[in-house]
C-alpha positions as CSV (number, residue, x, y, z in Angstrom):
1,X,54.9,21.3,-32.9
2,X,52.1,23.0,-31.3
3,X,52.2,22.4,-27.3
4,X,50.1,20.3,-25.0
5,X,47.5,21.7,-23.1
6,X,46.8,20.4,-19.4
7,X,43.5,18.7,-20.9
8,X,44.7,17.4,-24.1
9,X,47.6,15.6,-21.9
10,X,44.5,14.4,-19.6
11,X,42.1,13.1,-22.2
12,X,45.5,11.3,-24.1
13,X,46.5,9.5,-20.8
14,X,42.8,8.2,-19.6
15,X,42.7,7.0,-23.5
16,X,46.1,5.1,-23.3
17,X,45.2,3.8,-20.1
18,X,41.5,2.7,-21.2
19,X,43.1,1.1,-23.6
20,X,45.5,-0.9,-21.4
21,X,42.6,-1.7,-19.7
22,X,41.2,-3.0,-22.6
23,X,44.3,-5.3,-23.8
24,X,43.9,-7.3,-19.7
25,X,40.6,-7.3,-19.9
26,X,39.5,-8.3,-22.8
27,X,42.2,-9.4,-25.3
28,X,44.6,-11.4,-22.3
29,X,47.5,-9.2,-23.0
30,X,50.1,-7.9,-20.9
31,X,49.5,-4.3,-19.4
32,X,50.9,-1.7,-21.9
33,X,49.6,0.5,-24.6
34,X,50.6,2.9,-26.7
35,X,48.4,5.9,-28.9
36,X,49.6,7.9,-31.7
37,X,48.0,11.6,-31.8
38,X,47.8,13.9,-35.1
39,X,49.4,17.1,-34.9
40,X,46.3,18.5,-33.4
41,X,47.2,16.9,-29.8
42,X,43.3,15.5,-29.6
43,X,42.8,13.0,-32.9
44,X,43.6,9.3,-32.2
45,X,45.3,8.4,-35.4
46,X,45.8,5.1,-34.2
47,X,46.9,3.1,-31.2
48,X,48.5,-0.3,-30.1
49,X,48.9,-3.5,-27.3
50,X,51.4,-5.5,-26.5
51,X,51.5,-8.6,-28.8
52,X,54.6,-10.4,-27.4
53,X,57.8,-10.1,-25.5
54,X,59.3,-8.9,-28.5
55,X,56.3,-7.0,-30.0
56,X,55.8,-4.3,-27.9
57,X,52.9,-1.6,-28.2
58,X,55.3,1.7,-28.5
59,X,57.2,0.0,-30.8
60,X,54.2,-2.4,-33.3
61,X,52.8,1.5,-33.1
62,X,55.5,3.4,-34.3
63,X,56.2,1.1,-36.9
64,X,52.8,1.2,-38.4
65,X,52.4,5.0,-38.3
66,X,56.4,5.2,-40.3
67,X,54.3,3.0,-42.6
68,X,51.1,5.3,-42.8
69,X,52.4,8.6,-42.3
70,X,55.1,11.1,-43.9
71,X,58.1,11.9,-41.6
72,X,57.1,15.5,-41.5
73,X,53.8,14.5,-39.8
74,X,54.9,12.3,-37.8
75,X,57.2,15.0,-36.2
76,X,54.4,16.9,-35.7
77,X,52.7,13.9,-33.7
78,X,52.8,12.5,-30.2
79,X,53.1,9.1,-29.0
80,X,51.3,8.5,-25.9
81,X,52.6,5.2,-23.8
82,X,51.3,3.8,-20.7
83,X,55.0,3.3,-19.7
84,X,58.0,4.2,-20.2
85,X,59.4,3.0,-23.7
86,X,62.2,0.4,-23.7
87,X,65.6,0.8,-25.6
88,X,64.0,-1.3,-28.7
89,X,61.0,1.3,-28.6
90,X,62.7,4.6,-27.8
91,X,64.7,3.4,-30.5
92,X,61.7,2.7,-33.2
93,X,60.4,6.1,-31.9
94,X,63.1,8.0,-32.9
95,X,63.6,5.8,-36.0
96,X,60.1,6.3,-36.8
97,X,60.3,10.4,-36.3
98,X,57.9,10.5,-34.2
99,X,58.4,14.2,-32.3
100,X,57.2,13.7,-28.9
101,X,56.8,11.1,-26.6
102,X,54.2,10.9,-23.2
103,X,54.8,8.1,-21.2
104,X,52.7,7.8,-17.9
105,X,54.7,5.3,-15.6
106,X,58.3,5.3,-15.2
107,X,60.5,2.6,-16.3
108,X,61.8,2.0,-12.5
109,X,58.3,1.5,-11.6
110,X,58.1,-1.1,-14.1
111,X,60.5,-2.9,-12.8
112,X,59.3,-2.6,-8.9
113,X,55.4,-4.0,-10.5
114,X,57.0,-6.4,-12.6
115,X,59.7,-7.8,-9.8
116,X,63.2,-8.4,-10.6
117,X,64.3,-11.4,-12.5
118,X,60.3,-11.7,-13.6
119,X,61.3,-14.0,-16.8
120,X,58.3,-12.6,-18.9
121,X,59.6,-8.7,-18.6
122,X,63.3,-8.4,-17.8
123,X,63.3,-4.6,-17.2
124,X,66.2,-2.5,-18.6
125,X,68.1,0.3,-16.6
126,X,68.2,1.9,-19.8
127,X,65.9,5.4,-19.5
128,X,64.5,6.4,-23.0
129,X,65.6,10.1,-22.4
130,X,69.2,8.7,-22.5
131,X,68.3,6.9,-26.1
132,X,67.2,9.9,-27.8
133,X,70.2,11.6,-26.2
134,X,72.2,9.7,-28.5
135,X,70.7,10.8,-31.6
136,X,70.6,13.3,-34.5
137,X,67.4,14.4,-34.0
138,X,65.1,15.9,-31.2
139,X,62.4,13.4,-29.2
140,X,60.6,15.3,-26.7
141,X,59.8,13.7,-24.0
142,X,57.6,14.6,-21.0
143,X,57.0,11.8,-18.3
144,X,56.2,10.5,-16.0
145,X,52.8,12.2,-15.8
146,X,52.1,13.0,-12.2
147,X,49.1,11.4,-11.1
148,X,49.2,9.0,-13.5
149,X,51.9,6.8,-12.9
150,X,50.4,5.9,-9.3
151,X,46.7,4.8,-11.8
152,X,48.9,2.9,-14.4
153,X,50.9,0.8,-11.4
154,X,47.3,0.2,-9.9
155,X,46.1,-1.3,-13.2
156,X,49.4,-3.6,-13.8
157,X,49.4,-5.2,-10.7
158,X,46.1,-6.7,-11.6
159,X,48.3,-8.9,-14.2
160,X,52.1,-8.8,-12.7
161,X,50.8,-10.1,-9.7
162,X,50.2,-13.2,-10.9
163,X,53.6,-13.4,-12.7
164,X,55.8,-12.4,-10.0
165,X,58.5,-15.3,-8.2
166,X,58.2,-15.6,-4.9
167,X,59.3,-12.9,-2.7
């Protein structure tokens, strides 16, 4: 797997989050997106929203690319996330053989956007490194991305905000 350069990670991350951007402002959807890059860490093979509480972008994403793409690519391929994956995604990720893994925003930030007992995203403690710990083969992961976590809480609080209990 050929290494991320500084700009490749840059250009990835303002994509994923463009994108996120996109799925508020235009489609109504909750605030996460995910991108799948080729092997050569710059083509957007494709890319994903959130579609439910149950459907979410990492893991509609990695399912459609272990549909499209042969395991040995896909190994080869990084999965870009505007946060950090869930259990049910790291677990679709690693299922999927996808070999790398950016997430910008931390799953404990999550939780502090999203507010605790926030019925429409009930956070897990659960850190995706400590998933891929568990299995048979390597998921590298690199996040969170400095600077970018601070720009992907800015963005979600335009839609958590309104979803939060009182406080």
């Amino acid at each position: 797997m050929s290494p991320l350069t500084d700009q490749e990670l840059e250009d990835g991350a303002a994509a994923c989050l463009d994108l996120q951007k996109t799925a508020q402002d235009i489609h109504s959807k909750r605030p996460f997106a995910a991108l799948l890059l080729a092997p050569d860490n710059t083509t957007v093979l494709m890319s994903s929203l959130s579609l439910s509480h149950v459907r979410h972008a990492e893991a509609e994403l990695a399912r459609n690319a272990a549909d499209n793409y042969a395991r040995d690519y896909l190994a080869q391929s990084t999965l870009i996330s505007t946060w950090e994956p869930c259990a049910m995604c790291a677990g679709t990720i690693y299922w999927a053989n996808i070999g790398r893994l950016v997430y910008l925003g931390s799953e404990k930030a999550l939780q502090e956007v999203v507010g605790k007992g926030n019925a429409e995203n009930l956070t897990l403690d659960l850190p995706c490194r400590t998933v891929f710990q568990r299995g048979q083969t390597e998921v590298k992961v690199i996040g969170p991305v400095n600077g970018w976590e601070e720009k992907v809480v800015e963005d979600s609080r335009r839609y958590w905000s309104k979803t939060r209990r009182g406080e």
